[in-house]
């Protein structure tokens, strides 16, 4: 700061020379510390010195970086060649470069500056920065050639010229380094991703998105999901020659040829968080100040209350796999077809110990010094817990009326198939088993309205929509109103990183619809677009003879007689064998009851109607006026004050049999919800439809059944 800096140093140089920047000062101080006599004592077997050790040893570096190793990391990554510093893989340690590394760094910089991307070997040898490095060498030319032949070099000698190493070789080397045992032992994020899959497969799109800098992905960072796919395709092509990694171009995944084994003492990403926290606490030793210890315990109690409020708000209960599984174990399936109603959930109770499967709660509980039951009881008595009450037995119970949606079994579905499908949809990643062969699951959601809201509240609603989509690992995700190259680019990129491929169509009015499919189970064999409606033909990896056509559309009255719309439902029979699945936002033509007025949908069965006996109901959003201003809110009846309800969406099918559909909520629950609760639980003012179908069972009964009988009244 100006108060502590030497005035003479702050004065302009008499010669007019430019004063060094902070990065240059930091690099100079790091080099001085590494050249010191004690540096050899601090270095490990590879010659690296922890940056934290340098900060403690050199007070000037401590002041210049404000004690932050991040500033050192940024300075080294942005350094000029003259400083010759090198970071380790985890960006925590630093060392001086070897002469060979300095040659490789300078050669890469010279090639980068060259107009044609190549320089002569003699020109490189005459570089001022390399003269000092090459001076001790008997044969500088041979030394340079040998240094550039190393696999870490970005350039290579071809005859008498130095040129860039092929891009594929650089990508292959970077990917192999990421999946090496040494790197996986230190990188908990990638290690956890590898351990999620039984075969150790990682989606290439996820890898290129999370490690774009390490891989040197050439696609623009803001290019969205398509740009990530381009980088993933390039990486997949480069890994064809890899002996350590195997890339699957059809599934768009990569895995080690030799499976990774978690070393003893290393966390595989699925361990008990409470044990890790307890170990960290024990390692830190007892608190020096009892008052500070009490402060930490009280802080943990506050955090526990906040987490209980978060996890037991109605939206989180509905979209958290662990809590849904806990409700099923404690309450059992609903007595009647439909959701768990408030009366049945009144019997639900649990202890905080039952919630330690939630990592954040387990971490906080491990830090508490007082009784967890006493903390919860005190919080409940003072009203600090919003959604929970504590009984005399010390167990937690839901405070207010809540409904939770539940998967309902279709009448003709096999119980074991139903159980396996639900487990594949709802289980946590480390506990999820593959979906049964010959089945397909889908999530259909109309998200156009919420994605167009760019306000701060709109961003919060979009985050909730993302949580709703990721809670179920379905084969298909059909999103009406999503444009992966427009408002929905962030959501599309998230799904792409989760291993989904996608296709979309954009109409003349700017409206768009998108279909996402799980690349690990399905392969696209064709597609068709008509204005904003899109159809995709998919073939199963498990059963190559099993194919299906998936359609995502939002028909309007003006397009009902459109010949192009009829083409979506026809298509070559060989491409889907008569199996058609249509996910439609039917609100523009009056709602799900009006499906029969759309040619192509009239002879299809409604999944919700067949399994639940009715279409899914959702609150109606109030009109915002001509200017579209004001926050979103539910529409209410002027006479009764109840929320207005509608049934806008439908999932329709032909040539397959339903297995299960996620139930909706009761009309009484939806109509009497407070406006703020409606906005929280229904961020898009729609109810996501989740269903699964059997593609291989006999469909004689389904085909012989009458199509869904429409209501005599069509809402227009």
XYZ file of C-alpha atoms in Angstrom:
716
model
C 0.000 0.000 0.000
C 1.156 3.648 -0.366
C 1.642 3.866 3.406
C 4.184 1.058 3.587
C 5.861 1.299 0.211
C 9.162 3.102 -0.103
C 8.553 6.609 -1.572
C 11.678 6.274 -3.660
C 10.327 3.101 -5.200
C 7.052 4.825 -6.024
C 8.777 7.730 -7.754
C 9.083 7.538 -11.539
C 12.357 6.238 -12.868
C 14.680 8.987 -14.146
C 15.331 6.996 -17.278
C 11.605 6.644 -17.957
C 11.709 2.849 -17.610
C 8.386 1.203 -16.901
C 8.030 -0.087 -13.330
C 7.489 -3.857 -13.027
C 3.962 -5.155 -12.634
C 2.783 -7.124 -9.628
C 3.132 -10.420 -11.517
C 6.730 -9.600 -12.383
C 7.520 -8.671 -8.789
C 5.920 -11.878 -7.522
C 7.843 -13.993 -10.022
C 11.103 -12.289 -9.133
C 10.561 -12.944 -5.432
C 9.664 -16.592 -6.085
C 12.817 -17.062 -8.170
C 14.932 -15.493 -5.435
C 13.422 -17.839 -2.853
C 13.987 -20.909 -5.034
C 17.605 -19.914 -5.625
C 18.171 -19.589 -1.874
C 20.242 -22.014 0.136
C 17.242 -23.434 2.019
C 15.217 -24.234 -1.116
C 16.828 -27.668 -1.443
C 15.640 -28.565 2.073
C 12.041 -27.656 1.246
C 11.908 -29.478 -2.103
C 10.344 -32.905 -2.523
C 11.624 -35.744 -4.675
C 10.501 -33.991 -7.876
C 12.100 -30.701 -6.882
C 8.817 -28.912 -6.124
C 8.480 -26.544 -3.179
C 5.065 -25.803 -1.595
C 4.021 -22.227 -2.268
C 2.809 -21.922 1.308
C 6.370 -22.662 2.459
C 7.742 -19.876 0.273
C 5.245 -17.425 1.744
C 6.356 -18.238 5.275
C 10.040 -18.005 4.393
C 10.015 -14.750 2.421
C 8.236 -11.839 4.069
C 8.415 -9.660 0.935
C 6.512 -12.327 -1.003
C 3.974 -12.542 1.820
C 3.304 -8.806 1.605
C 3.210 -8.696 -2.198
C 0.680 -11.533 -2.481
C -1.281 -10.730 0.709
C -0.513 -14.292 1.790
C -2.426 -15.819 -1.149
C -1.006 -18.749 -3.107
C -3.599 -18.040 -5.791
C -1.749 -14.850 -6.762
C 1.467 -16.857 -7.168
C -0.360 -19.394 -9.338
C -1.789 -16.677 -11.572
C 1.607 -15.023 -11.923
C 3.351 -18.270 -12.893
C 0.653 -19.181 -15.430
C 0.981 -15.731 -17.042
C 4.782 -15.612 -16.862
C 7.150 -14.761 -19.645
C 9.739 -17.314 -20.650
C 12.550 -15.520 -18.827
C 11.325 -16.518 -15.359
C 11.300 -20.281 -16.121
C 9.001 -21.471 -13.328
C 6.854 -24.592 -13.399
C 3.733 -25.564 -11.436
C 2.761 -29.069 -10.420
C -0.471 -30.686 -11.618
C -2.498 -29.432 -8.666
C -1.159 -25.856 -8.846
C 0.065 -25.998 -5.245
C 3.827 -26.364 -5.675
C 6.409 -24.636 -7.840
C 9.987 -25.216 -8.959
C 12.556 -23.873 -11.409
C 12.475 -25.316 -14.886
C 15.215 -27.640 -16.043
C 17.302 -26.591 -19.082
C 15.330 -29.020 -21.256
C 12.039 -27.503 -20.096
C 13.327 -24.006 -20.792
C 14.206 -25.064 -24.341
C 10.713 -26.498 -24.861
C 9.040 -23.398 -23.461
C 11.096 -20.988 -25.565
C 10.658 -23.089 -28.719
C 6.873 -23.150 -28.275
C 6.844 -19.369 -27.781
C 8.978 -18.769 -30.897
C 6.751 -21.009 -33.030
C 3.698 -19.205 -31.682
C 5.173 -15.854 -32.705
C 6.212 -17.062 -36.164
C 3.864 -15.970 -38.939
C 3.834 -19.396 -40.628
C 3.971 -21.455 -37.438
C 7.496 -22.752 -38.112
C 11.032 -21.538 -37.419
C 14.451 -22.795 -38.466
C 16.558 -24.613 -35.889
C 19.368 -22.087 -36.362
C 16.971 -19.231 -35.602
C 15.981 -20.953 -32.371
C 19.626 -21.491 -31.400
C 20.308 -17.780 -31.883
C 17.564 -16.800 -29.441
C 18.921 -14.523 -26.730
C 16.957 -16.309 -24.026
C 18.474 -19.693 -24.925
C 22.096 -18.621 -25.246
C 22.684 -18.797 -21.503
C 20.868 -22.136 -21.260
C 22.796 -23.696 -24.151
C 26.198 -22.247 -23.250
C 27.314 -25.237 -21.098
C 26.284 -27.756 -23.785
C 28.914 -29.314 -26.052
C 26.414 -29.813 -28.897
C 23.566 -27.261 -28.590
C 21.789 -28.553 -31.709
C 21.632 -32.120 -30.434
C 20.519 -30.882 -27.012
C 17.647 -28.896 -28.571
C 16.558 -31.819 -30.751
C 16.553 -34.195 -27.799
C 14.619 -31.741 -25.620
C 11.932 -31.239 -28.265
C 11.484 -34.976 -28.822
C 10.092 -35.268 -25.286
C 6.369 -36.078 -25.116
C 5.674 -32.916 -23.097
C 6.912 -30.688 -25.911
C 4.244 -28.786 -27.849
C 6.618 -28.477 -30.820
C 8.815 -30.959 -32.638
C 11.798 -30.860 -35.013
C 11.061 -31.892 -38.592
C 14.299 -31.868 -40.569
C 15.784 -28.410 -40.063
C 12.537 -26.812 -38.953
C 10.709 -26.558 -35.654
C 6.938 -26.861 -36.028
C 3.900 -27.516 -33.883
C 3.338 -31.053 -32.727
C 0.115 -32.516 -34.170
C -2.914 -31.400 -32.191
C -4.068 -34.980 -31.679
C -0.833 -35.903 -29.933
C -1.161 -32.991 -27.510
C -4.757 -33.879 -26.691
C -3.899 -37.536 -26.201
C -1.022 -36.712 -23.874
C -3.133 -34.295 -21.814
C -6.003 -36.785 -21.471
C -3.691 -39.629 -20.492
C -2.135 -37.383 -17.875
C -5.583 -36.582 -16.429
C -6.477 -40.271 -16.107
C -3.119 -41.344 -14.721
C -3.190 -42.993 -11.305
C -1.063 -40.224 -9.819
C -3.449 -37.497 -10.969
C -6.612 -39.380 -9.993
C -5.214 -39.840 -6.498
C -5.038 -36.040 -6.129
C -8.081 -34.985 -8.183
C -11.168 -35.849 -6.118
C -13.577 -34.418 -8.700
C -12.398 -36.577 -11.593
C -11.914 -39.574 -9.311
C -15.520 -39.325 -8.114
C -16.735 -39.096 -11.709
C -14.768 -42.216 -12.655
C -16.136 -44.117 -9.662
C -19.748 -43.211 -10.529
C -19.804 -45.618 -13.466
C -19.253 -49.356 -12.912
C -17.037 -49.398 -16.005
C -15.255 -46.144 -15.118
C -16.652 -44.280 -18.139
C -16.679 -40.475 -18.133
C -18.688 -38.394 -20.649
C -16.338 -36.650 -23.051
C -18.474 -33.511 -22.955
C -18.109 -33.329 -19.173
C -14.356 -33.807 -19.434
C -13.924 -31.115 -22.104
C -16.050 -28.666 -20.143
C -14.427 -29.131 -16.727
C -10.838 -29.450 -17.992
C -10.926 -27.143 -21.005
C -7.764 -25.286 -19.958
C -5.825 -28.464 -19.231
C -6.836 -30.045 -22.542
C -6.390 -26.826 -24.485
C -9.830 -27.072 -26.067
C -10.013 -24.842 -29.126
C -13.792 -24.360 -29.080
C -14.866 -20.971 -27.672
C -15.629 -21.043 -23.958
C -18.979 -19.312 -24.519
C -19.938 -21.514 -27.463
C -22.453 -23.525 -25.450
C -23.242 -27.214 -25.672
C -22.414 -27.534 -29.383
C -18.930 -26.101 -28.841
C -18.332 -28.650 -26.093
C -19.436 -31.421 -28.452
C -16.953 -30.189 -31.064
C -14.121 -30.368 -28.532
C -15.296 -33.791 -27.376
C -15.339 -35.075 -30.958
C -11.784 -33.841 -31.489
C -10.635 -35.500 -28.274
C -12.388 -38.751 -29.169
C -10.570 -38.838 -32.506
C -7.232 -38.142 -30.814
C -7.676 -41.000 -28.335
C -7.983 -43.645 -31.038
C -4.218 -44.152 -30.887
C -4.041 -44.152 -27.085
C -2.770 -47.266 -25.360
C -3.929 -46.117 -21.921
C -7.442 -44.818 -22.676
C -10.366 -46.143 -24.676
C -12.849 -43.700 -26.202
C -16.289 -44.785 -27.396
C -17.308 -42.619 -30.347
C -20.907 -43.875 -30.260
C -21.515 -43.360 -26.551
C -19.207 -40.326 -26.383
C -17.368 -41.624 -23.313
C -13.780 -42.358 -22.300
C -12.368 -44.800 -19.769
C -9.078 -46.301 -18.694
C -8.118 -49.583 -20.301
C -6.835 -50.703 -16.907
C -9.558 -49.947 -14.313
C -8.587 -47.505 -11.607
C -8.289 -48.923 -8.109
C -8.650 -46.600 -5.153
C -5.496 -46.744 -3.070
C -5.788 -47.432 0.621
C -6.323 -44.158 2.452
C -7.579 -42.331 -0.641
C -11.208 -41.306 -0.785
C -13.194 -42.624 -3.700
C -15.668 -39.797 -3.558
C -18.390 -41.862 -1.945
C -17.099 -42.161 1.595
C -18.765 -40.998 4.745
C -18.402 -37.229 4.927
C -18.784 -37.264 8.665
C -15.804 -39.552 9.026
C -13.709 -37.266 6.858
C -14.732 -34.235 8.873
C -14.072 -35.991 12.144
C -10.645 -36.998 10.930
C -9.851 -33.445 9.925
C -10.999 -32.198 13.305
C -8.904 -34.755 15.178
C -5.871 -33.873 13.104
C -6.212 -30.217 13.957
C -6.018 -31.014 17.667
C -8.020 -29.498 20.514
C -9.005 -25.872 20.395
C -6.627 -23.583 22.175
C -9.323 -21.281 23.508
C -12.469 -22.776 25.126
C -14.396 -19.651 24.191
C -13.463 -20.107 20.542
C -14.471 -23.756 20.817
C -17.893 -22.731 22.080
C -18.222 -20.226 19.274
C -17.477 -22.937 16.709
C -20.045 -25.262 18.272
C -22.732 -22.578 18.227
C -21.889 -21.810 14.607
C -22.337 -25.492 13.763
C -25.729 -25.467 15.503
C -26.834 -22.503 13.396
C -25.646 -24.253 10.241
C -27.580 -27.385 11.197
C -30.798 -25.397 11.610
C -30.246 -23.727 8.244
C -29.633 -27.072 6.536
C -32.751 -28.608 8.072
C -34.775 -25.660 6.777
C -33.263 -26.087 3.327
C -33.653 -29.845 2.982
C -37.210 -29.969 4.304
C -38.707 -27.189 2.265
C -41.317 -28.823 -0.007
C -39.364 -28.235 -3.224
C -36.207 -29.889 -1.890
C -38.097 -32.867 -0.475
C -39.613 -33.497 -3.897
C -36.270 -33.170 -5.697
C -33.844 -34.960 -3.368
C -33.275 -38.669 -3.985
C -32.135 -39.414 -0.448
C -35.193 -37.841 1.191
C -37.584 -39.550 -1.221
C -36.003 -42.893 -0.384
C -36.248 -42.100 3.339
C -39.969 -41.313 3.009
C -40.560 -44.602 1.205
C -38.777 -46.504 3.986
C -40.570 -44.707 6.830
C -44.083 -44.313 5.399
C -44.312 -46.931 2.664
C -46.192 -46.501 -0.609
C -49.310 -44.288 -0.645
C -52.537 -46.005 0.309
C -54.306 -44.683 -2.789
C -53.131 -43.983 -6.322
C -51.418 -40.626 -6.374
C -48.943 -38.705 -4.228
C -48.154 -39.004 -0.560
C -50.807 -36.682 0.853
C -50.435 -34.589 3.985
C -52.338 -37.101 6.134
C -50.003 -39.979 5.282
C -46.874 -37.832 5.686
C -47.986 -36.870 9.187
C -46.733 -40.330 10.209
C -43.245 -39.577 8.867
C -40.517 -39.063 11.448
C -36.751 -39.345 11.539
C -33.717 -38.420 13.584
C -30.780 -36.270 12.596
C -28.706 -39.452 12.485
C -31.017 -40.686 9.718
C -30.013 -37.612 7.705
C -26.250 -38.138 7.883
C -26.463 -39.671 4.424
C -26.702 -36.043 3.302
C -23.067 -34.989 3.194
C -23.548 -31.398 4.324
C -25.541 -32.408 7.399
C -23.019 -35.126 8.252
C -20.185 -32.612 8.069
C -21.932 -30.168 10.406
C -22.978 -32.853 12.903
C -19.380 -34.037 13.199
C -18.344 -30.546 14.342
C -20.966 -30.174 17.056
C -19.937 -30.491 20.705
C -23.428 -30.421 22.205
C -26.238 -32.928 21.799
C -27.861 -32.760 18.388
C -31.248 -33.608 19.900
C -30.971 -30.707 22.363
C -30.090 -28.305 19.556
C -33.097 -29.413 17.499
C -35.449 -29.265 20.482
C -34.310 -25.756 21.396
C -34.654 -24.617 17.794
C -38.155 -26.084 17.510
C -39.326 -24.445 20.742
C -38.046 -21.055 19.624
C -39.610 -21.438 16.179
C -36.224 -21.436 14.445
C -37.133 -24.509 12.362
C -39.509 -23.514 9.572
C -40.638 -26.902 8.293
C -39.962 -29.320 11.169
C -41.245 -29.966 14.654
C -39.564 -32.064 17.357
C -41.693 -34.560 19.249
C -41.305 -35.631 22.849
C -39.334 -38.632 21.628
C -36.812 -36.274 19.995
C -37.756 -37.279 16.442
C -38.227 -34.770 13.643
C -41.669 -34.466 12.044
C -43.027 -32.329 9.229
C -44.649 -29.181 10.552
C -46.972 -28.144 7.704
C -49.134 -29.947 5.131
C -46.949 -31.260 2.324
C -47.596 -33.487 -0.670
C -44.866 -35.515 -2.366
C -45.247 -37.045 -5.818
C -44.847 -40.802 -6.152
C -44.253 -43.260 -9.002
C -47.385 -45.245 -9.834
C -47.230 -48.681 -11.467
C -49.201 -49.300 -14.641
C -51.768 -52.070 -14.396
C -50.031 -54.359 -16.892
C -46.439 -53.759 -15.781
C -44.375 -56.505 -14.166
C -43.540 -55.658 -10.512
C -39.844 -56.490 -10.897
C -39.557 -54.345 -14.034
C -41.376 -51.483 -12.302
C -39.043 -51.674 -9.288
C -35.930 -51.769 -11.488
C -37.073 -48.789 -13.569
C -37.875 -46.671 -10.509
C -34.532 -47.586 -8.943
C -32.690 -46.514 -12.104
C -34.612 -43.221 -12.167
C -34.360 -42.230 -8.518
C -31.313 -43.872 -6.918
C -28.199 -41.892 -6.086
C -25.451 -42.156 -8.685
C -23.224 -44.468 -6.687
C -26.210 -46.765 -5.978
C -27.888 -46.568 -9.381
C -28.196 -49.765 -11.388
C -28.608 -49.848 -15.177
C -32.136 -49.507 -16.483
C -33.758 -52.771 -17.632
C -33.184 -53.669 -21.257
C -36.010 -52.864 -23.612
C -37.306 -49.929 -21.567
C -37.231 -46.185 -22.112
C -37.841 -43.364 -19.630
C -38.636 -39.740 -20.393
C -38.962 -36.367 -18.685
C -41.134 -33.807 -20.473
C -41.162 -30.195 -19.330
C -42.275 -26.883 -20.872
C -39.644 -24.344 -19.806
C -39.930 -21.565 -22.385
C -41.497 -19.018 -20.050
C -39.017 -19.348 -17.205
C -35.970 -19.326 -19.508
C -37.058 -16.011 -21.005
C -37.053 -14.372 -17.555
C -33.596 -12.793 -17.207
C -34.303 -11.077 -13.883
C -32.646 -12.127 -10.647
C -35.786 -13.972 -9.626
C -35.812 -15.608 -13.049
C -32.291 -16.931 -12.499
C -33.398 -18.465 -9.212
C -36.344 -20.110 -10.959
C -34.035 -21.466 -13.665
C -31.784 -22.994 -11.006
C -34.807 -24.811 -9.585
C -35.771 -26.046 -13.044
C -32.271 -27.477 -13.435
C -32.631 -29.339 -10.139
C -35.960 -30.757 -11.287
C -34.406 -32.091 -14.479
C -31.350 -33.646 -12.833
C -33.146 -35.423 -9.985
C -34.236 -38.231 -12.352
C -31.709 -39.932 -14.633
C -34.007 -40.576 -17.585
C -33.160 -41.829 -21.067
C -34.891 -38.882 -22.728
C -35.489 -35.256 -21.790
C -37.939 -33.320 -23.972
C -38.005 -29.590 -23.297
C -40.601 -27.428 -24.994
C -39.494 -23.821 -25.397
C -35.757 -24.459 -24.961
C -33.290 -23.086 -27.512
C -29.784 -24.519 -26.862
C -28.292 -21.620 -28.813
C -30.424 -18.975 -27.122
C -31.992 -18.605 -23.691
C -31.489 -22.269 -22.859
C -27.771 -22.528 -23.641
C -26.784 -22.945 -19.987
C -29.330 -25.671 -19.340
C -28.395 -27.459 -22.573
C -24.715 -27.351 -21.646
C -25.480 -28.865 -18.237
C -27.366 -31.763 -19.805
C -24.620 -32.220 -22.395
C -22.042 -32.530 -19.616
C -24.231 -35.191 -18.002
C -23.803 -37.328 -21.113
C -26.834 -36.298 -23.167
C -26.821 -35.710 -26.899
C -29.422 -33.352 -28.305
C -31.284 -32.127 -31.350
C -33.504 -29.073 -31.582
C -35.608 -27.076 -34.011
C -36.245 -23.335 -34.124
C -39.320 -21.946 -35.856
C -39.808 -18.750 -37.839
C -41.189 -16.988 -34.770
C -38.128 -17.871 -32.685
C -39.884 -20.615 -30.726
C -37.793 -23.755 -30.176
C -38.085 -27.307 -28.846
C -35.291 -29.731 -27.945
C -34.841 -33.470 -27.395
C -31.988 -34.852 -25.264
C -31.042 -38.534 -25.102
C -28.635 -40.534 -22.957
C -25.649 -41.286 -25.183
C -24.687 -44.314 -23.110
C -27.947 -46.104 -24.003
C -29.207 -44.600 -27.256
C -27.822 -43.708 -30.659
C -29.427 -41.284 -33.086
C -30.227 -42.803 -36.468
C -32.139 -39.883 -37.978
C -34.049 -36.677 -37.314
C -36.810 -34.562 -38.814
C -37.703 -30.908 -38.234
C -40.864 -29.043 -39.146
C -40.807 -25.423 -38.054
C -40.265 -25.559 -34.260
C -41.265 -29.233 -33.916
C -38.493 -31.830 -33.904
C -38.446 -35.630 -34.174
C -35.494 -37.945 -33.516
C -35.141 -41.640 -34.359
C -33.158 -43.479 -31.693
C -31.736 -46.988 -31.582
C -30.926 -48.818 -28.367
C -27.396 -50.051 -27.680
C -28.781 -52.860 -25.512
C -31.107 -54.098 -28.255
C -30.038 -52.864 -31.704
C -33.351 -54.060 -33.118
C -35.249 -51.780 -30.731
C -35.899 -48.320 -32.140
C -38.211 -45.461 -31.282
C -39.246 -42.108 -32.728
C -39.394 -39.262 -30.196
C -41.280 -36.054 -31.002
C -41.187 -32.764 -29.118
C -43.715 -30.143 -30.189
C -45.910 -27.248 -29.157
C -48.754 -27.183 -31.687
C -50.843 -24.083 -32.283
C -54.252 -23.707 -33.872
C -52.758 -22.211 -37.017
C -50.521 -25.263 -37.564
C -53.019 -28.069 -36.996
C -53.534 -28.618 -40.729
C -49.842 -28.246 -41.520
C -48.730 -31.116 -43.732
C -45.229 -30.921 -42.329
C -46.550 -31.611 -38.835
C -48.138 -34.829 -40.077
C -44.786 -35.947 -41.488
C -43.311 -35.988 -37.986
C -45.644 -38.803 -36.949
C -45.168 -40.873 -40.059
C -41.550 -41.231 -41.056
C -40.039 -44.460 -42.391
C -41.584 -47.380 -40.446
C -38.222 -49.163 -40.416
C -36.715 -46.305 -38.424
C -38.922 -46.818 -35.366
C -41.018 -49.984 -35.967
C -44.222 -48.154 -35.097
C -43.006 -47.004 -31.667
C -43.700 -43.298 -31.311
C -43.382 -41.142 -28.193
C -44.687 -37.564 -28.335
C -44.037 -34.950 -25.643
C -46.299 -31.975 -26.228
C -47.072 -28.616 -24.695
C -50.753 -28.407 -25.639
C -51.660 -25.232 -23.794
C -51.873 -23.110 -27.010
C -54.774 -25.299 -28.215
C -56.554 -25.616 -24.872
C -54.585 -28.156 -22.859
C -54.067 -31.902 -22.711
C -57.786 -32.607 -23.200
C -57.525 -31.143 -26.708
C -54.839 -33.579 -27.892
C -57.262 -35.301 -30.254
C -57.643 -32.195 -32.417
C -53.987 -32.586 -33.482
C -53.667 -34.971 -36.396
C -51.117 -37.570 -35.384
C -51.966 -37.396 -31.677
C -55.586 -38.508 -32.002
C -54.761 -42.230 -32.169
C -52.120 -42.126 -29.431
C -52.570 -43.011 -25.763
C -51.848 -40.591 -22.931
C -49.432 -42.038 -20.364
C -50.882 -40.058 -17.454
C -54.461 -40.843 -18.453
C -53.761 -44.570 -18.748
C -51.788 -44.935 -15.491
C -53.141 -42.175 -13.230
C -56.620 -41.825 -14.671
C -56.158 -38.108 -15.372
C -53.705 -35.629 -16.835
C -51.258 -33.801 -14.589
C -52.499 -30.537 -13.111
C -50.436 -27.369 -12.649
C -51.104 -23.819 -11.421
C -51.892 -21.169 -14.006
C -49.589 -18.176 -14.299
C -51.297 -14.799 -14.108
C -51.036 -12.506 -17.105
C -48.423 -9.794 -16.648
C -50.078 -7.145 -18.758
C -49.224 -5.741 -22.193
C -45.702 -4.721 -21.176
C -44.958 -8.059 -19.506
C -43.745 -6.339 -16.342
C -44.113 -7.386 -12.741
C -43.003 -10.534 -10.949
C -44.573 -13.877 -11.883
C -47.498 -14.978 -9.732
C -50.265 -17.574 -9.895
C -53.660 -16.636 -11.278
C -56.432 -16.722 -8.687
C -60.191 -16.807 -8.885
C -61.704 -13.451 -8.014
C -64.641 -15.070 -6.227
C -62.996 -17.806 -4.157
C -59.371 -16.650 -4.048
C -58.240 -20.165 -4.986
C -55.455 -20.760 -7.473
C -56.593 -21.416 -11.013
C -55.448 -24.791 -12.323
C -54.842 -26.222 -15.778
C -53.669 -29.394 -17.522
C -51.395 -28.090 -20.259
C -48.981 -30.951 -21.054
C -49.162 -34.549 -22.193
C -46.870 -37.471 -22.977
C -48.489 -39.686 -25.605
C -47.319 -43.014 -26.981
C -48.008 -45.681 -29.577
C -46.521 -49.161 -30.036
C -45.329 -49.608 -26.449
C -46.733 -50.239 -22.981
C -46.448 -47.913 -19.959
C -44.569 -49.090 -16.873
C -44.866 -46.126 -14.523
C -45.758 -42.439 -14.367
C -44.826 -39.972 -11.640
C -48.068 -38.842 -10.032
C -49.206 -35.257 -9.789
C -50.632 -33.364 -6.825
C -54.229 -33.281 -5.669
C -56.346 -30.358 -6.823
C -57.081 -29.347 -3.250
C -53.384 -29.049 -2.461
C -52.653 -26.995 -5.587
C -55.675 -24.706 -5.309
C -54.989 -23.696 -1.713
C -51.224 -23.134 -1.919
C -49.905 -19.714 -0.978
C -48.630 -17.700 -3.975
C -45.034 -17.760 -2.713
C -45.216 -21.546 -2.291
C -46.546 -21.932 -5.828
C -43.616 -19.996 -7.249
C -41.173 -22.027 -5.187
C -42.529 -25.479 -6.014
C -43.550 -24.728 -9.610
C -40.833 -22.424 -11.002
C -42.118 -22.863 -14.572
C -45.814 -23.050 -13.553
C -45.801 -26.567 -14.995
C -45.599 -30.071 -13.561
C -42.746 -32.101 -15.109
C -44.005 -35.370 -16.566
C -41.842 -38.420 -15.806
C -42.791 -41.757 -17.366
C -41.252 -45.068 -18.429
C -42.336 -47.552 -21.101
C -41.723 -51.163 -22.083
C -40.685 -51.411 -25.727
C -40.534 -55.199 -25.955
C -43.664 -56.575 -24.286
C -46.756 -57.596 -26.193
C -48.851 -54.589 -27.122
C -51.999 -56.398 -28.172
C -53.952 -55.192 -25.172
C -52.719 -51.657 -25.572
C -53.442 -51.591 -29.288
C -56.903 -53.092 -28.809
C -57.830 -50.560 -26.163
C -59.801 -47.532 -27.186
C -57.810 -44.314 -27.521
C -58.099 -41.929 -24.647
C -61.615 -40.536 -24.651
C -61.439 -36.746 -24.866
C -63.609 -34.505 -22.783
C -66.745 -33.172 -24.425
C -65.540 -29.684 -23.533
C -62.378 -28.458 -25.223
C -60.693 -25.508 -23.515
C -59.903 -22.795 -26.043
